[in-house]
JSON list of C-alpha atoms and ligand atoms in Angstrom, two decimals:
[
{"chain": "L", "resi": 21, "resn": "UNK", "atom": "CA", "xyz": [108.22, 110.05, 72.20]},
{"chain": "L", "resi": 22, "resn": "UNK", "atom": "CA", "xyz": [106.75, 111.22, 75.65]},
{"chain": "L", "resi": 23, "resn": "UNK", "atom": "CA", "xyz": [103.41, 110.77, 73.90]},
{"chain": "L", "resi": 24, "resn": "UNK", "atom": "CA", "xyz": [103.94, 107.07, 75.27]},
{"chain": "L", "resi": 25, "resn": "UNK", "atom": "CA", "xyz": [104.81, 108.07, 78.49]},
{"chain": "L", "resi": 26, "resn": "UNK", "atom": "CA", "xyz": [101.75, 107.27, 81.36]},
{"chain": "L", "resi": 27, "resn": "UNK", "atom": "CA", "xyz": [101.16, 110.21, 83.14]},
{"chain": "L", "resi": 28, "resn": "UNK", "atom": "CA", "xyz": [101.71, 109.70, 86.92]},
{"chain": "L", "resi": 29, "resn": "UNK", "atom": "CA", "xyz": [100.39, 111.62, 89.93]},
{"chain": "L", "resi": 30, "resn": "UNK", "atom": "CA", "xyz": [101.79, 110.76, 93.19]},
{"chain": "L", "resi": 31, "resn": "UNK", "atom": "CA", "xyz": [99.69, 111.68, 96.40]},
{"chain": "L", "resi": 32, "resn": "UNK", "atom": "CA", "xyz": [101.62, 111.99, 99.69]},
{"chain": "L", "resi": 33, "resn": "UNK", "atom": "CA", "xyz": [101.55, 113.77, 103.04]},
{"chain": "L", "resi": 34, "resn": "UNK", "atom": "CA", "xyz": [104.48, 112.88, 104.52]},
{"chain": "L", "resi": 35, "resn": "UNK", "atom": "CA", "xyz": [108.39, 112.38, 104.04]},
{"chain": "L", "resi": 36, "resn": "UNK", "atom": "CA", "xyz": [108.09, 111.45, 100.55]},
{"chain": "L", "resi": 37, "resn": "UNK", "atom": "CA", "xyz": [110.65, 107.86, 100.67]},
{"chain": "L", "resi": 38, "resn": "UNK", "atom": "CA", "xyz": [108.38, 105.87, 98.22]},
{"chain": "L", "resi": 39, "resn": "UNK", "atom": "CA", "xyz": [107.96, 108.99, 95.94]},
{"chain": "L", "resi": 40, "resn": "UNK", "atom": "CA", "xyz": [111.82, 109.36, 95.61]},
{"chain": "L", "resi": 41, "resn": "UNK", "atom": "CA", "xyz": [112.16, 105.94, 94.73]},
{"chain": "L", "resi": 42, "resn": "UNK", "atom": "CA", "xyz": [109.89, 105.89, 92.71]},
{"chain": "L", "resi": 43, "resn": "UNK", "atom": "CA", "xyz": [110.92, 109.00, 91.01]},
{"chain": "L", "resi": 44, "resn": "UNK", "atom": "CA", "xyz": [114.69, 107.79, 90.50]},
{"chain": "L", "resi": 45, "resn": "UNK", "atom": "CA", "xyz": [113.52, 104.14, 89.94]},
{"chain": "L", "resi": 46, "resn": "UNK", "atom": "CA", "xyz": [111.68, 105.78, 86.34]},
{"chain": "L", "resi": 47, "resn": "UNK", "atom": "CA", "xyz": [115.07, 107.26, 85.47]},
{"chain": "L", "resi": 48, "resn": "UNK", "atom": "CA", "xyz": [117.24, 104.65, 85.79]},
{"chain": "L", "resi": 49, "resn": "UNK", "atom": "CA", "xyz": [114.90, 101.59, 84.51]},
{"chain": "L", "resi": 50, "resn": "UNK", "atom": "CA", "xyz": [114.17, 103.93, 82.32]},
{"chain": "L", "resi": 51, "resn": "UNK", "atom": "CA", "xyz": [110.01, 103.24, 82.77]},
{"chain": "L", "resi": 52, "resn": "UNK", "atom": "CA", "xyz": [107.61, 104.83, 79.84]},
{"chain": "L", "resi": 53, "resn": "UNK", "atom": "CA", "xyz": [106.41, 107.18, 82.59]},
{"chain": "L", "resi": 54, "resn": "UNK", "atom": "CA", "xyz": [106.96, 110.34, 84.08]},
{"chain": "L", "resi": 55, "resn": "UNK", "atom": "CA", "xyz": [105.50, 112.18, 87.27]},
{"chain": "L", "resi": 56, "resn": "UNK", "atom": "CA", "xyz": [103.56, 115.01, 86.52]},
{"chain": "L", "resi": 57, "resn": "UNK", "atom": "CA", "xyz": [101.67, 116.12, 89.59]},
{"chain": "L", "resi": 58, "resn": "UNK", "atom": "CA", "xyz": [102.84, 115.46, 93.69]},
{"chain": "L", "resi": 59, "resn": "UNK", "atom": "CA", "xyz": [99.33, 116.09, 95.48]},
{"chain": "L", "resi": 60, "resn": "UNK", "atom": "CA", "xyz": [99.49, 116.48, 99.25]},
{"chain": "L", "resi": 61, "resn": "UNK", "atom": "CA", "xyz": [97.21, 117.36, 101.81]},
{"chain": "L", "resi": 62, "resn": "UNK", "atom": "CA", "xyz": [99.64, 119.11, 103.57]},
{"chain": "L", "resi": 63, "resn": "UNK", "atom": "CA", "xyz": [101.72, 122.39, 102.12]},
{"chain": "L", "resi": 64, "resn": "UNK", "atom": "CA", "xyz": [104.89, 121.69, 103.95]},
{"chain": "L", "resi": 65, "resn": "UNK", "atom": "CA", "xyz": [106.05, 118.04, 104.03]},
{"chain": "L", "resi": 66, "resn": "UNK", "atom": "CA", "xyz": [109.37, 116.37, 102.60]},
{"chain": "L", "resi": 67, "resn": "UNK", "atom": "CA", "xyz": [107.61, 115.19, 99.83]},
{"chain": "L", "resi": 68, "resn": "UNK", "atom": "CA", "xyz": [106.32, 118.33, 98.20]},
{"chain": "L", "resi": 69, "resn": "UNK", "atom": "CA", "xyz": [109.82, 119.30, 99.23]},
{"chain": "L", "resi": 70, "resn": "UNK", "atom": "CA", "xyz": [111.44, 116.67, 96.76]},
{"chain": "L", "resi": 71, "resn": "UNK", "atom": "CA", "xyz": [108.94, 117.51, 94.20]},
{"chain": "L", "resi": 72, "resn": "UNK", "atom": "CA", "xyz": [109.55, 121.16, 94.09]},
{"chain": "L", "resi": 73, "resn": "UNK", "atom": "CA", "xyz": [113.71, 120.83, 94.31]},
{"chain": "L", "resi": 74, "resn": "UNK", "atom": "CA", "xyz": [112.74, 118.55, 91.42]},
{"chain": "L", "resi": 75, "resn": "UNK", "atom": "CA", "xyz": [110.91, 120.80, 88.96]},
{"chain": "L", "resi": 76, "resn": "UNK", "atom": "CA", "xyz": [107.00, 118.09, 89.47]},
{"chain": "L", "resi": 77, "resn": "UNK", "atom": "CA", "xyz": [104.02, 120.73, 89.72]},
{"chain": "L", "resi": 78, "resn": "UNK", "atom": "CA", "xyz": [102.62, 120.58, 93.42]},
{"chain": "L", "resi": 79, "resn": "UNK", "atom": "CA", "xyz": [99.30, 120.70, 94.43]},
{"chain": "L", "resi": 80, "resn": "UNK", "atom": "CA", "xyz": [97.64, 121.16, 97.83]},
{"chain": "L", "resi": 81, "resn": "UNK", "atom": "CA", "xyz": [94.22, 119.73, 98.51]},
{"chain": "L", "resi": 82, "resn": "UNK", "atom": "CA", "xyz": [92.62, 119.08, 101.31]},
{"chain": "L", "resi": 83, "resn": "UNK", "atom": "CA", "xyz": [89.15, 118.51, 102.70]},
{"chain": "L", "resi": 84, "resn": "UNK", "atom": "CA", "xyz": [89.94, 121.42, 104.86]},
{"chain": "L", "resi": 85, "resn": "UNK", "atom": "CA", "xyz": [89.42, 123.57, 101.72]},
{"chain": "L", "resi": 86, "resn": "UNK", "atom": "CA", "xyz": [85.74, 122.41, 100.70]},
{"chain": "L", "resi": 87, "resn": "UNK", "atom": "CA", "xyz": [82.47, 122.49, 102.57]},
{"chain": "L", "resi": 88, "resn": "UNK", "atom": "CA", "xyz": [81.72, 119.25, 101.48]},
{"chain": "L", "resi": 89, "resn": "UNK", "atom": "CA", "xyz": [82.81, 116.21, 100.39]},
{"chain": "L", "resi": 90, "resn": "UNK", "atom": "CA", "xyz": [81.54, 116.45, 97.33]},
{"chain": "L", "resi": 91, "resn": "UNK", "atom": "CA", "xyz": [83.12, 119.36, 96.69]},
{"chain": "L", "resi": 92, "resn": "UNK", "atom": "CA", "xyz": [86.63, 117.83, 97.30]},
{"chain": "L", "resi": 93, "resn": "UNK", "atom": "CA", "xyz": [86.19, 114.77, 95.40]},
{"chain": "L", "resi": 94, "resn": "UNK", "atom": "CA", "xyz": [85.37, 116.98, 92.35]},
{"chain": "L", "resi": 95, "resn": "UNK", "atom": "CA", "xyz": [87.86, 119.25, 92.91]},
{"chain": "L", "resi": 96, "resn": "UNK", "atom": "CA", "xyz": [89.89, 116.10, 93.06]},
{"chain": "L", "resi": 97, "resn": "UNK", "atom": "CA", "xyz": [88.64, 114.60, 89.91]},
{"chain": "L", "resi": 98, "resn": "UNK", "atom": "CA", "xyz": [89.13, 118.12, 87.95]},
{"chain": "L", "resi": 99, "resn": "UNK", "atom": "CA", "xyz": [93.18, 118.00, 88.93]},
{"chain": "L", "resi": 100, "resn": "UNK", "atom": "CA", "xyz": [93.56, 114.92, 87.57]},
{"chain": "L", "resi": 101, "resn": "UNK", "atom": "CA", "xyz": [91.73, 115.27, 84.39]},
{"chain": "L", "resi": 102, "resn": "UNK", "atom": "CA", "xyz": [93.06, 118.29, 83.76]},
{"chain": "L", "resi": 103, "resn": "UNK", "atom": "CA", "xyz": [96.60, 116.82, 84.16]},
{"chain": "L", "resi": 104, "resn": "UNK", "atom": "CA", "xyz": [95.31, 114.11, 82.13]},
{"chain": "L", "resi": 105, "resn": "UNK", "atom": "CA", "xyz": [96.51, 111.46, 84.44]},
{"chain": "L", "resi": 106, "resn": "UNK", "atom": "CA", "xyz": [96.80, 107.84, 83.39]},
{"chain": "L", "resi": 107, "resn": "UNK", "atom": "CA", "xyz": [97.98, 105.91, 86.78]},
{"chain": "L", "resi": 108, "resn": "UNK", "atom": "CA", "xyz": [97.41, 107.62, 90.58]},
{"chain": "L", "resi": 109, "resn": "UNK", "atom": "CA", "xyz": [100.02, 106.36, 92.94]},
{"chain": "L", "resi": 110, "resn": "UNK", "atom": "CA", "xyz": [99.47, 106.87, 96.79]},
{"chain": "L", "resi": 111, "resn": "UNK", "atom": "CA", "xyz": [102.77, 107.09, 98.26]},
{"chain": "L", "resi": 112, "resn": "UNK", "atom": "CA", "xyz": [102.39, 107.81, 102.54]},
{"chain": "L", "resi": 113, "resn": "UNK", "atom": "CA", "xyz": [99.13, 109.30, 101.58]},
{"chain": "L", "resi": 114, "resn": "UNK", "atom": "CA", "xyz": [96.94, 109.39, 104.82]},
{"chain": "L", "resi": 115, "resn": "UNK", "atom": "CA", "xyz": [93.44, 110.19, 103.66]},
{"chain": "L", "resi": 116, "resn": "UNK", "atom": "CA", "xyz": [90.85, 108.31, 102.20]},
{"chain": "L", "resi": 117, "resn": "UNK", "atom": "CA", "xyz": [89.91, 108.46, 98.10]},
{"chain": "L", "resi": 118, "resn": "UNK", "atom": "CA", "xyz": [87.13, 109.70, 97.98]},
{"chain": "L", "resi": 119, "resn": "UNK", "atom": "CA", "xyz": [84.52, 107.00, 96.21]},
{"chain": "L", "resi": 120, "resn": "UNK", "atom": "CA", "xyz": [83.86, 109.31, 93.08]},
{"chain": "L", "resi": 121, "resn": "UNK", "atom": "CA", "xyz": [87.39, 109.33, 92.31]},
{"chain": "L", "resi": 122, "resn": "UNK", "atom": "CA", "xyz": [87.79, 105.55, 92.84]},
{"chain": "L", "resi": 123, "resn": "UNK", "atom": "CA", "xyz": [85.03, 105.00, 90.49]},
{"chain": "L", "resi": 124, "resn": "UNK", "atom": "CA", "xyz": [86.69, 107.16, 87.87]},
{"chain": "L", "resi": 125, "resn": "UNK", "atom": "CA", "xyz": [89.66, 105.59, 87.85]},
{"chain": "L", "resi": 126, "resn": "UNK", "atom": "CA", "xyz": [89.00, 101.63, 88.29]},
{"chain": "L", "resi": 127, "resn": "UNK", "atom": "CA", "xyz": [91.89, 99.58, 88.90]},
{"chain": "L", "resi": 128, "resn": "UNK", "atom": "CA", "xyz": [94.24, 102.79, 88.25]},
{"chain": "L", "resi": 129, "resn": "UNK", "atom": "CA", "xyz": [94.88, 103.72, 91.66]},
{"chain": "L", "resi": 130, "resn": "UNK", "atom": "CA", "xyz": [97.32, 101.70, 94.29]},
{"chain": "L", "resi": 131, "resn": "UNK", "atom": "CA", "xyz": [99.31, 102.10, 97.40]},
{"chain": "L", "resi": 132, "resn": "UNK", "atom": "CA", "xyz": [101.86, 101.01, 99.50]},
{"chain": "L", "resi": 133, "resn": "UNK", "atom": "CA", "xyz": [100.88, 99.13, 102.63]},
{"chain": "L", "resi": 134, "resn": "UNK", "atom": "CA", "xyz": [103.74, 98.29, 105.26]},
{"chain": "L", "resi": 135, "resn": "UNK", "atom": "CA", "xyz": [102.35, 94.77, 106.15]},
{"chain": "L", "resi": 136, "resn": "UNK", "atom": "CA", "xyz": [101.58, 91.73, 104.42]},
{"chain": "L", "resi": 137, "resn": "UNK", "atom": "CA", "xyz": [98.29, 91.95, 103.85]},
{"chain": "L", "resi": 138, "resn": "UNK", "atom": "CA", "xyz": [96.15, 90.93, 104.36]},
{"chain": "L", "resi": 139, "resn": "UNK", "atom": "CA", "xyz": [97.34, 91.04, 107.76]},
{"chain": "L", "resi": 140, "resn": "UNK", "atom": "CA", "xyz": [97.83, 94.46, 109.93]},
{"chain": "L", "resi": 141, "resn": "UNK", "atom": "CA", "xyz": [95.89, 96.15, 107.47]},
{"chain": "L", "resi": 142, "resn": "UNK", "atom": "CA", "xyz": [92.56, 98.33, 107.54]},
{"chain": "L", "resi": 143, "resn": "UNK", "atom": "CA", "xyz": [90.98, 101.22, 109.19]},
{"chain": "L", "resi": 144, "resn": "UNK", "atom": "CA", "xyz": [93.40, 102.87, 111.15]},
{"chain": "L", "resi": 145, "resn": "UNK", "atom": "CA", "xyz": [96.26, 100.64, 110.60]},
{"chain": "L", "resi": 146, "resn": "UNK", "atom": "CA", "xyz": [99.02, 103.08, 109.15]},
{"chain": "L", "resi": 147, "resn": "UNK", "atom": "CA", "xyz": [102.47, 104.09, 110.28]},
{"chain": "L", "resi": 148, "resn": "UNK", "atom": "CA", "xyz": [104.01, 102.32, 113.48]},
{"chain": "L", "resi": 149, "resn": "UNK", "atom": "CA", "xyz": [100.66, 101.04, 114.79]},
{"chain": "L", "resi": 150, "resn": "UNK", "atom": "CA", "xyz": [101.55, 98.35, 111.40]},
{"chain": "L", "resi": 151, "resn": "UNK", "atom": "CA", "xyz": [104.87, 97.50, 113.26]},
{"chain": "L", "resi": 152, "resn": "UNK", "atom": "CA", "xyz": [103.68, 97.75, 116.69]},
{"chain": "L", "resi": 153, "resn": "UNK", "atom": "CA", "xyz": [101.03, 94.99, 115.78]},
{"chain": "L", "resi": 154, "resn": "UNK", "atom": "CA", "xyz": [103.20, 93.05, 114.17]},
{"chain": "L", "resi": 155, "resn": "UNK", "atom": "CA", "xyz": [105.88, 92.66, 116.82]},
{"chain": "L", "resi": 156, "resn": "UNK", "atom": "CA", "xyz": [102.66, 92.24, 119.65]},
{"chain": "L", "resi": 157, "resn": "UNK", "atom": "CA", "xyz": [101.45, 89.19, 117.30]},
{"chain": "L", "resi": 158, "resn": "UNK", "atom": "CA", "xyz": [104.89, 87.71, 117.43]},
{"chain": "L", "resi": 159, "resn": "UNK", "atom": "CA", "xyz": [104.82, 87.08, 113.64]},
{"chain": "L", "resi": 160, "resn": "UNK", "atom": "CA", "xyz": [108.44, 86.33, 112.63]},
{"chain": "L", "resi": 161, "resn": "UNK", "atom": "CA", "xyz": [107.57, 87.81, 109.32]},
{"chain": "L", "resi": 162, "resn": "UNK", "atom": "CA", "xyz": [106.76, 91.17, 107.97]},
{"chain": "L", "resi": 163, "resn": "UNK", "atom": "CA", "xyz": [106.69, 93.28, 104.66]},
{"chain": "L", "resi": 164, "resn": "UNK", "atom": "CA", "xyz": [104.95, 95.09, 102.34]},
{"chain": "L", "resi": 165, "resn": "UNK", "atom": "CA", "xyz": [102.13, 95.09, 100.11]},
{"chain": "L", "resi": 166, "resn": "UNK", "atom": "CA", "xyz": [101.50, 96.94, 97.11]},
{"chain": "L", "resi": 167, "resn": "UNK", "atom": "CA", "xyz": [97.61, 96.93, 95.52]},
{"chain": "L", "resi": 168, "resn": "UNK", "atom": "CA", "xyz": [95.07, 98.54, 93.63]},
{"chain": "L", "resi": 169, "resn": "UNK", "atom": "CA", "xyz": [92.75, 100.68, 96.14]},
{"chain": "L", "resi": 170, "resn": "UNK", "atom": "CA", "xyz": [89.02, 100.23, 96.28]},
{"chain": "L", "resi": 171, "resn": "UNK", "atom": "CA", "xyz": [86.29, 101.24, 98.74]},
{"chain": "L", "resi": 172, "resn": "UNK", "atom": "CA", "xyz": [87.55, 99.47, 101.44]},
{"chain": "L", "resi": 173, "resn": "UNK", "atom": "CA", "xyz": [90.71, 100.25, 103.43]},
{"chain": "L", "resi": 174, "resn": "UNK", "atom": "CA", "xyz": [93.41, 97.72, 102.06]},
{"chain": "L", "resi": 175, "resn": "UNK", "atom": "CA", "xyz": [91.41, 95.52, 100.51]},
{"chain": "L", "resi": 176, "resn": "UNK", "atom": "CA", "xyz": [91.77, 96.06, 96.81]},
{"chain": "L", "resi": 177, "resn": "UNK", "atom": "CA", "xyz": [93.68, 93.74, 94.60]},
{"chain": "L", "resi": 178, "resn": "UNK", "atom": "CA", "xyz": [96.73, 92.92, 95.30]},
{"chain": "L", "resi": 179, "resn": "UNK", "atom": "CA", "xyz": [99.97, 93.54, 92.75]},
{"chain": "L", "resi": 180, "resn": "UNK", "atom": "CA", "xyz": [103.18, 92.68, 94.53]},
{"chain": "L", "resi": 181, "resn": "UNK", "atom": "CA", "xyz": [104.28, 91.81, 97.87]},
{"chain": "L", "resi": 182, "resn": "UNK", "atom": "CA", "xyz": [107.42, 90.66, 99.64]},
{"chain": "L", "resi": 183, "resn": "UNK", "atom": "CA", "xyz": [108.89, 90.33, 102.88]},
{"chain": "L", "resi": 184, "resn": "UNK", "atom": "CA", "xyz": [111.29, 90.80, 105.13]},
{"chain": "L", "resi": 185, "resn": "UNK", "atom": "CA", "xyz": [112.13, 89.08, 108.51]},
{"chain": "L", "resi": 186, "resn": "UNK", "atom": "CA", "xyz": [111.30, 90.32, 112.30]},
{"chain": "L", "resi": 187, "resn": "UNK", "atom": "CA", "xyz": [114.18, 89.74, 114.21]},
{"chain": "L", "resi": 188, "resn": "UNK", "atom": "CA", "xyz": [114.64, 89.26, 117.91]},
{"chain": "L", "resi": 189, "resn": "UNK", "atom": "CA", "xyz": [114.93, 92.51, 119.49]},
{"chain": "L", "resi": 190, "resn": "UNK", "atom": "CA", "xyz": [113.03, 94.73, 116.62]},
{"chain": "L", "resi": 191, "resn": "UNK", "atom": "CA", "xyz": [111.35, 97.85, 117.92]},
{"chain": "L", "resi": 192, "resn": "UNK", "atom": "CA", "xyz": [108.66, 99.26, 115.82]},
{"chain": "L", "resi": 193, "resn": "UNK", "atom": "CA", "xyz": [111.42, 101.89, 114.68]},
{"chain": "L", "resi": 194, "resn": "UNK", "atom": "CA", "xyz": [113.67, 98.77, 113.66]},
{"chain": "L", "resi": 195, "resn": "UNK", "atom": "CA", "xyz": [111.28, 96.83, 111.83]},
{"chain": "L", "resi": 196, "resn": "UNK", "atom": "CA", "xyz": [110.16, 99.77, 110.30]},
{"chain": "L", "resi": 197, "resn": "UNK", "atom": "CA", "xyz": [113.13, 100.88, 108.30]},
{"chain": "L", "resi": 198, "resn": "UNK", "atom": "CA", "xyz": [113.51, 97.53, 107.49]},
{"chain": "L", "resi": 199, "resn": "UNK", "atom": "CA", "xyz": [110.06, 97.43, 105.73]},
{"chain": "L", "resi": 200, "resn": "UNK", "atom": "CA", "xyz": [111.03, 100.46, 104.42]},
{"chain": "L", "resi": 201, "resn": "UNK", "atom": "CA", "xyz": [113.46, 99.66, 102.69]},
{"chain": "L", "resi": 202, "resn": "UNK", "atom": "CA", "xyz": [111.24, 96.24, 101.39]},
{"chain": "L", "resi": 203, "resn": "UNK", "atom": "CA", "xyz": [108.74, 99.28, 100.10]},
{"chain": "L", "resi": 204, "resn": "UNK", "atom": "CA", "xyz": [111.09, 101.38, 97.90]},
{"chain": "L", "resi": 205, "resn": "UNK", "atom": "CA", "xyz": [112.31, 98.43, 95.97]},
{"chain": "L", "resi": 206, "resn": "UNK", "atom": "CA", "xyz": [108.54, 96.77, 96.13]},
{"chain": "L", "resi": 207, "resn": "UNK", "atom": "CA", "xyz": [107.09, 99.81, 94.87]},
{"chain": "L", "resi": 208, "resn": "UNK", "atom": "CA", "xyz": [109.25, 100.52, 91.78]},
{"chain": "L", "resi": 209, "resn": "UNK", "atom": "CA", "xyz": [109.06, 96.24, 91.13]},
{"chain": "L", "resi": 210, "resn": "UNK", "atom": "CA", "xyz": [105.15, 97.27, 91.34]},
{"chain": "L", "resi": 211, "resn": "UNK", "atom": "CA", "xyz": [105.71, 100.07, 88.90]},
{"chain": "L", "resi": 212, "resn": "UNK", "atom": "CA", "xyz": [107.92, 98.58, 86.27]},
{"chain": "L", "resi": 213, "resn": "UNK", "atom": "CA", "xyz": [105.28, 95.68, 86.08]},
{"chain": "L", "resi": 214, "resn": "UNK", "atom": "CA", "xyz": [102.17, 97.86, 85.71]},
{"chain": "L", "resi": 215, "resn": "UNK", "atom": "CA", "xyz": [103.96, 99.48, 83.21]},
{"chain": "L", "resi": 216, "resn": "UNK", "atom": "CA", "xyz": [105.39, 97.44, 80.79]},
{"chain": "L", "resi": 217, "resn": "UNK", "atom": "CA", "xyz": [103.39, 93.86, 82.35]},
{"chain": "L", "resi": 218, "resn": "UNK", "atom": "CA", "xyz": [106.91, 92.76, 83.37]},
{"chain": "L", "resi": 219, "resn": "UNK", "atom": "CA", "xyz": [109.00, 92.96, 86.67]},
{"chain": "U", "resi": 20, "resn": "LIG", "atom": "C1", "xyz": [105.26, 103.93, 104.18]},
{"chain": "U", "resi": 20, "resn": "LIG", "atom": "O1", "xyz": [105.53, 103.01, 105.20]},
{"chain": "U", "resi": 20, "resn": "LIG", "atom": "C2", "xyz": [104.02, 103.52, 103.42]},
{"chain": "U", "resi": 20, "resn": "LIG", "atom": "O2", "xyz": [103.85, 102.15, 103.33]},
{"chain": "U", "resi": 20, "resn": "LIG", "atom": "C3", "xyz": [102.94, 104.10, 104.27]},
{"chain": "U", "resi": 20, "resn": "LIG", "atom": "O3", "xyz": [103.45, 105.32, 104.75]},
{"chain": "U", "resi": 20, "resn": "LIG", "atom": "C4", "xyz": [104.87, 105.29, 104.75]},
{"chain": "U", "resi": 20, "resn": "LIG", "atom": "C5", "xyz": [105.30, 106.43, 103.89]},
{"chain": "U", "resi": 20, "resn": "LIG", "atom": "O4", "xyz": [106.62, 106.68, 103.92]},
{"chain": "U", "resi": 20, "resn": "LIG", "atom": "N1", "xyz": [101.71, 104.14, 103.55]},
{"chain": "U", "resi": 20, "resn": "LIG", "atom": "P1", "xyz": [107.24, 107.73, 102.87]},
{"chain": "U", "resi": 20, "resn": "LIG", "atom": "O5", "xyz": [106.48, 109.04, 103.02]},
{"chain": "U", "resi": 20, "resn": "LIG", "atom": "O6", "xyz": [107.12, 107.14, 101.51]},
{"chain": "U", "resi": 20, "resn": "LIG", "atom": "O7", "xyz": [108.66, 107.88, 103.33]}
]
């Protein structure tokens, strides 16, 4: 039966929200999937946390480790074959694919971006500097945006998006727990359709 299952990994670096909602979302839609590998960048974080307390093999990599690039885009391309993964899911992961790995796996790669894009998105648009630009634009709409990565920061196809509003008074912090909470649901939407072509 699990022989129909996609095999997932989930990269993160941080606290690991989308990747528990994501996690519980394939439990309780009960999505032909399962997570296999959490890959991080970074040993200590709350998402290798979650994965650990939750029995999903961990895996640190980081460019830190190689002398080249080359080096950790194969190194990056060996975990995933040998985990034989099907669908890569970047969940709060703050580095760039490398291109070998995006060519290896066209179209089964995507990510979560807090903003509709393709507004507030590209190179060095991540975390609060999304909200911050928002509420500076005074946009009375926000929300999330979940697509296929290619080459270019936050430019690949997009899958899913939906919003939320910005209210009077939002701080970054505000509006950003607010798109947070857009993501989880977003992402798992985003899942359930790339799984089974429905949502
Ligand atoms: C989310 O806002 C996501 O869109 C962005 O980084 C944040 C990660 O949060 N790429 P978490 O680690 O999933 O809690």
């Amino acid at each position: 039966m699990s022989d129909n299952k996609k095999r997932l990994a989930v990269f993160c670096s941080g606290t690991g929200s989308n990747f528990r909602a994501l996690f519980h979302a394939i439990i309780e839609r009960e999505l032909p999937a399962e997570i296999v590998l959490c890959l991080s960048n970074r040993s200590q974080c709350g998402a290798v946390d979650f994965a650990r307390e939750y029995g999903i093999e961990t895996m640190l990599l980081s460019e830190k480790q190689f002398k080249t690039q080359g080096d950790f885009a194969r190194a990056m391309l060996r975990a995933l074959r040998e985990h034989r993964i099907d669908l890569i899911l970047l969940a709060g992961y703050l580095r760039k694919i490398p291109d070998e790995v995006i060519a290896a796996y066209p179209d089964k790669i995507v990510n979560i971006h807090p903003s509709l894009l393709p507004q507030f998105g590209g190179h060095g648009m991540y975390g609060m500097r999304v909200h911050e630009a928002v509420i500076a634009s005074g946009e009375n709409r926000s929300g999330a945006t979940v697509h296929f990565v290619n080459e270019e920061y936050d430019k690949g196809r997009i899958i899913m998006q939906n919003h939320v509003p910005v209210l009077a008074g939002d701080t970054p912090e505000t509006l950003a727990e607010r798109v947070l909470r857009c993501e989880h649901r977003l992402y798992s939407d985003a899942l359930e359709k790339l799984l089974t072509g429905e949502s």
